[in-house]
Amino acid sequence: NAGVMQNPRHLVRRRGQEARLRCSPMKGHSHVYWYRQLPEEGLKFMVYLQKENIIDESGMPKERFSAEFPKEGPSILRIQQVVRGDSAAYFCASSPGTSGGSTDTQYFGPGTRLTVL
Amino acid sequence: AQSVTQLGSHVSVSEGALVLLRCNYSSSVPPYLFWYVQYPNQGLQLLLKYTTGATLVKGINGFEAEFKKSETSFHLTKPSAHMSDAAEYFCAVIKGGSYIPTFGRGTSLIVHP
């Protein structure tokens, strides 16, 4: 039973380019969460998605960032026109959605480390 | 708004010694509490969680944590440290009714031979 998969594991982009980060949830999981981790800081929530729906994007920057979780295929976090401040580790987590809300255990992927030159 | 404070960005112990990682939270309503471990270049792995019931929670790898409401704390302990315990540990809080965790800044556990 494969865990949460993220690719690429490392991504290097120049300022102004686009970054696409992919997340495949655990089998049977229909809820996906994206987090950003800056050096020596905890994870910060970005967005919560279910299949074809954005449930909560309160942690997403208003511009340049978008996320989707299509009916088929992985969830995508897209960052347009990247800047140096976007350099961070981006983690995806998935949950089955069976416990409901607060107590639903989230399983984390290994992360994508984005470096903007 | 809720917040999580992890005292000490680095904790150093000798192999076999007691591990104590501190976590204090602030929350306007009773929270759910979590401890995660992160090994280098890996994602977070759930160690244990408190939702309701017994305030002493046992997790994986011999770790346990006690929810103390009066102290708003959820400290993580392990009686005897192993070299393999060296990692980053994160405390997280979810306010009841929510699903968005607030994470502490993390504590790096260093284990000396």
Short mmCIF file of C-alpha atoms in Angstrom, two decimals:
data_model
loop_
_atom_site.label_atom_id
_atom_site.label_comp_id
_atom_site.label_asym_id
_atom_site.label_seq_id
_atom_site.Cartn_x
_atom_site.Cartn_y
_atom_site.Cartn_z
CA ASN A 1 0.00 0.00 0.00
CA ALA A 2 1.90 2.99 -1.28
CA GLY A 3 1.94 6.12 0.82
CA VAL A 4 1.41 9.66 -0.34
CA MET A 5 3.55 10.31 -3.40
CA GLN A 6 4.93 13.69 -4.37
CA ASN A 7 6.96 14.63 -7.38
CA PRO A 8 9.32 15.99 -8.15
CA ARG A 9 11.23 15.71 -4.90
CA HIS A 10 13.43 18.65 -5.86
CA LEU A 11 12.57 21.43 -8.26
CA VAL A 12 14.74 24.32 -9.35
CA ARG A 13 13.20 27.28 -11.13
CA ARG A 14 14.41 30.71 -12.18
CA ARG A 15 12.48 33.79 -11.16
CA GLY A 16 9.44 34.28 -13.36
CA GLN A 17 9.04 30.62 -14.30
CA GLU A 18 6.18 28.36 -13.32
CA ALA A 19 6.39 25.54 -10.79
CA ARG A 20 4.04 22.56 -10.82
CA LEU A 21 4.03 20.26 -7.84
CA ARG A 22 2.17 16.96 -7.91
CA CYS A 23 0.64 14.89 -5.16
CA SER A 24 -0.93 11.46 -5.40
CA PRO A 25 -2.88 10.64 -2.24
CA MET A 26 -2.91 7.27 -0.56
CA LYS A 27 -5.23 4.74 -2.13
CA GLY A 28 -8.76 5.29 -0.94
CA HIS A 29 -8.12 8.84 0.26
CA SER A 30 -10.26 11.57 -1.21
CA HIS A 31 -9.02 14.54 0.83
CA VAL A 32 -5.81 16.39 0.06
CA TYR A 33 -4.06 19.18 1.97
CA TRP A 34 -1.09 21.31 0.92
CA TYR A 35 1.36 22.89 3.35
CA ARG A 36 4.44 25.06 3.02
CA GLN A 37 7.45 24.78 5.29
CA LEU A 38 9.99 27.57 5.46
CA PRO A 39 13.42 26.93 7.01
CA GLU A 40 13.26 26.41 10.79
CA GLU A 41 9.52 26.91 10.83
CA GLY A 42 6.57 24.63 11.20
CA LEU A 43 4.23 23.76 8.40
CA LYS A 44 1.71 26.37 7.33
CA PHE A 45 -1.61 25.29 5.90
CA MET A 46 -2.29 26.42 2.34
CA VAL A 47 -5.30 24.65 0.89
CA TYR A 48 -7.68 21.75 1.46
CA LEU A 49 -9.26 19.95 -1.48
CA GLN A 50 -11.56 17.10 -2.21
CA LYS A 51 -12.04 15.63 -5.64
CA GLU A 52 -12.95 18.48 -8.01
CA ASN A 53 -13.60 20.85 -5.11
CA ILE A 54 -11.59 23.41 -3.19
CA ILE A 55 -12.90 23.23 0.36
CA ASP A 56 -10.66 25.80 2.05
CA GLU A 57 -7.99 27.96 0.48
CA SER A 58 -7.61 30.41 3.33
CA GLY A 59 -3.86 29.79 3.54
CA MET A 60 -3.13 30.35 -0.13
CA PRO A 61 -1.46 33.58 -1.24
CA LYS A 62 -3.98 35.64 -3.18
CA GLU A 63 -1.89 35.81 -6.33
CA ARG A 64 0.20 33.39 -8.38
CA PHE A 65 -0.81 30.27 -6.41
CA SER A 66 -3.52 27.83 -7.41
CA ALA A 67 -4.42 24.23 -6.63
CA GLU A 68 -6.61 21.58 -8.12
CA PHE A 69 -7.58 17.98 -7.45
CA PRO A 70 -9.22 16.62 -10.59
CA LYS A 71 -11.49 13.63 -10.80
CA GLU A 72 -8.67 11.64 -12.32
CA GLY A 73 -4.99 12.10 -11.60
CA PRO A 74 -2.94 13.78 -8.91
CA SER A 75 -3.52 17.01 -7.09
CA ILE A 76 -1.49 19.89 -8.53
CA LEU A 77 -0.13 22.94 -6.73
CA ARG A 78 0.80 25.55 -9.29
CA ILE A 79 2.95 28.60 -8.64
CA GLN A 80 3.16 31.11 -11.45
CA GLN A 81 5.97 33.62 -11.91
CA VAL A 82 7.96 32.27 -8.98
CA VAL A 83 10.00 34.60 -6.78
CA ARG A 84 12.87 33.82 -4.41
CA GLY A 85 10.51 33.97 -1.44
CA ASP A 86 8.65 30.93 -2.82
CA SER A 87 11.68 28.75 -2.05
CA ALA A 88 10.46 26.27 0.54
CA ALA A 89 9.44 22.68 1.08
CA TYR A 90 5.89 21.97 -0.01
CA PHE A 91 4.16 19.04 1.62
CA CYS A 92 1.01 17.27 0.62
CA ALA A 93 -1.09 15.21 3.00
CA SER A 94 -4.10 13.03 2.40
CA SER A 95 -6.82 11.63 4.60
CA PRO A 96 -9.67 9.21 4.07
CA GLY A 97 -12.30 11.67 5.25
CA THR A 98 -14.07 9.01 7.27
CA SER A 99 -13.59 10.44 10.78
CA GLY A 100 -14.70 13.87 9.79
CA GLY A 101 -12.73 17.04 10.33
CA SER A 102 -10.50 17.45 13.33
CA THR A 103 -9.64 13.86 14.12
CA ASP A 104 -9.09 12.62 10.56
CA THR A 105 -5.46 11.54 10.50
CA GLN A 106 -3.46 13.18 7.75
CA TYR A 107 -0.71 11.16 6.08
CA PHE A 108 2.14 13.22 4.68
CA GLY A 109 4.18 12.81 1.55
CA PRO A 110 7.97 13.31 1.42
CA GLY A 111 7.64 16.85 0.11
CA THR A 112 8.90 18.83 -2.86
CA ARG A 113 11.78 21.16 -2.18
CA LEU A 114 11.48 24.19 -4.45
CA THR A 115 14.49 26.38 -5.03
CA VAL A 116 14.06 29.62 -6.93
CA LEU A 117 17.25 31.05 -8.37
CA ALA B 1 -6.63 32.29 17.17
CA GLN B 2 -4.65 29.33 18.38
CA SER B 3 -0.90 29.08 18.69
CA VAL B 4 1.65 26.43 19.53
CA THR B 5 4.92 27.01 21.36
CA GLN B 6 7.66 24.44 21.40
CA LEU B 7 10.27 25.37 23.98
CA GLY B 8 13.77 24.80 22.71
CA SER B 9 14.57 24.59 19.02
CA HIS B 10 17.21 21.96 19.86
CA VAL B 11 17.26 19.32 22.59
CA SER B 12 20.34 17.18 23.13
CA VAL B 13 20.31 13.95 25.13
CA SER B 14 22.56 10.96 25.59
CA GLU B 15 21.51 7.56 24.31
CA GLY B 16 19.48 5.87 27.04
CA ALA B 17 18.48 9.13 28.72
CA LEU B 18 14.96 10.50 29.15
CA VAL B 19 13.57 12.50 26.26
CA LEU B 20 11.31 15.45 27.09
CA LEU B 21 10.05 17.74 24.33
CA ARG B 22 7.80 20.56 25.46
CA CYS B 23 4.68 21.87 23.79
CA ASN B 24 2.29 24.51 25.05
CA TYR B 25 -0.74 25.71 23.19
CA SER B 26 -3.33 28.40 23.37
CA SER B 27 -6.81 27.70 22.20
CA SER B 28 -10.18 29.21 22.97
CA VAL B 29 -11.85 25.80 22.87
CA PRO B 30 -10.64 22.31 23.80
CA PRO B 31 -8.26 21.28 21.05
CA TYR B 32 -7.08 18.12 19.45
CA LEU B 33 -3.34 17.68 19.88
CA PHE B 34 -0.76 15.89 17.76
CA TRP B 35 2.92 15.09 17.70
CA TYR B 36 4.67 14.40 14.41
CA VAL B 37 8.24 13.31 13.66
CA GLN B 38 10.14 14.32 10.56
CA TYR B 39 13.30 12.52 9.50
CA PRO B 40 15.68 14.29 7.10
CA ASN B 41 14.23 14.79 3.63
CA GLN B 42 11.03 12.99 4.55
CA GLY B 43 7.46 13.96 5.29
CA LEU B 44 5.86 14.11 8.69
CA GLN B 45 4.85 10.90 10.41
CA LEU B 46 2.20 10.86 13.12
CA LEU B 47 3.60 9.79 16.49
CA LEU B 48 0.44 10.14 18.55
CA LYS B 49 -2.67 12.22 18.97
CA TYR B 50 -5.06 13.26 21.71
CA THR B 51 -8.72 13.77 20.89
CA THR B 52 -10.80 12.78 23.89
CA GLY B 53 -10.66 10.38 26.81
CA ALA B 54 -7.49 9.33 28.60
CA THR B 55 -5.10 12.22 28.90
CA LEU B 56 -2.00 10.03 28.70
CA VAL B 57 -1.55 8.97 25.11
CA LYS B 58 0.83 6.30 23.93
CA GLY B 59 2.29 6.45 20.47
CA ILE B 60 4.70 4.64 18.23
CA ASN B 61 8.39 4.02 18.96
CA GLY B 62 7.89 4.17 22.73
CA PHE B 63 6.78 7.80 22.84
CA GLU B 64 3.94 9.10 24.95
CA ALA B 65 2.41 12.47 25.76
CA GLU B 66 0.13 13.80 28.45
CA PHE B 67 -2.56 16.38 27.90
CA LYS B 68 -2.69 18.76 30.86
CA LYS B 69 -5.54 21.16 30.41
CA SER B 70 -4.66 23.27 33.47
CA GLU B 71 -1.18 23.84 32.09
CA THR B 72 -2.26 23.97 28.42
CA SER B 73 0.56 21.55 27.70
CA PHE B 74 1.12 18.37 25.70
CA HIS B 75 4.72 17.41 26.37
CA LEU B 76 6.25 14.43 24.59
CA THR B 77 8.36 11.94 26.51
CA LYS B 78 10.30 8.72 26.00
CA PRO B 79 12.02 6.94 28.87
CA SER B 80 15.15 5.94 26.96
CA ALA B 81 16.47 7.65 23.84
CA HIS B 82 17.79 5.69 20.87
CA MET B 83 20.11 7.01 18.22
CA SER B 84 17.32 6.41 15.71
CA ASP B 85 15.14 8.95 17.53
CA ALA B 86 17.26 11.81 16.20
CA ALA B 87 14.85 13.86 14.09
CA GLU B 88 12.68 16.97 14.03
CA TYR B 89 9.54 16.84 16.18
CA PHE B 90 6.48 18.98 15.62
CA CYS B 91 3.57 19.61 17.94
CA ALA B 92 0.28 20.55 16.28
CA VAL B 93 -3.12 21.72 17.46
CA ILE B 94 -6.49 21.55 15.77
CA LYS B 95 -9.35 23.47 17.27
CA GLY B 96 -12.41 21.34 17.74
CA GLY B 97 -14.65 21.58 14.72
CA SER B 98 -11.80 22.60 12.44
CA TYR B 99 -9.45 20.54 10.30
CA ILE B 100 -6.59 22.99 9.88
CA PRO B 101 -3.67 22.22 12.17
CA THR B 102 -1.44 24.89 13.62
CA PHE B 103 2.10 23.61 13.90
CA GLY B 104 4.84 24.61 16.28
CA ARG B 105 8.24 25.60 14.92
CA GLY B 106 9.66 22.19 15.70
CA THR B 107 12.31 20.82 18.05
CA SER B 108 15.37 19.09 16.74
CA LEU B 109 16.26 16.09 18.91
CA ILE B 110 19.96 15.25 18.97
CA VAL B 111 21.02 11.93 20.49
CA HIS B 112 24.64 11.45 21.56
CA PRO B 113 26.23 8.02 21.85
#
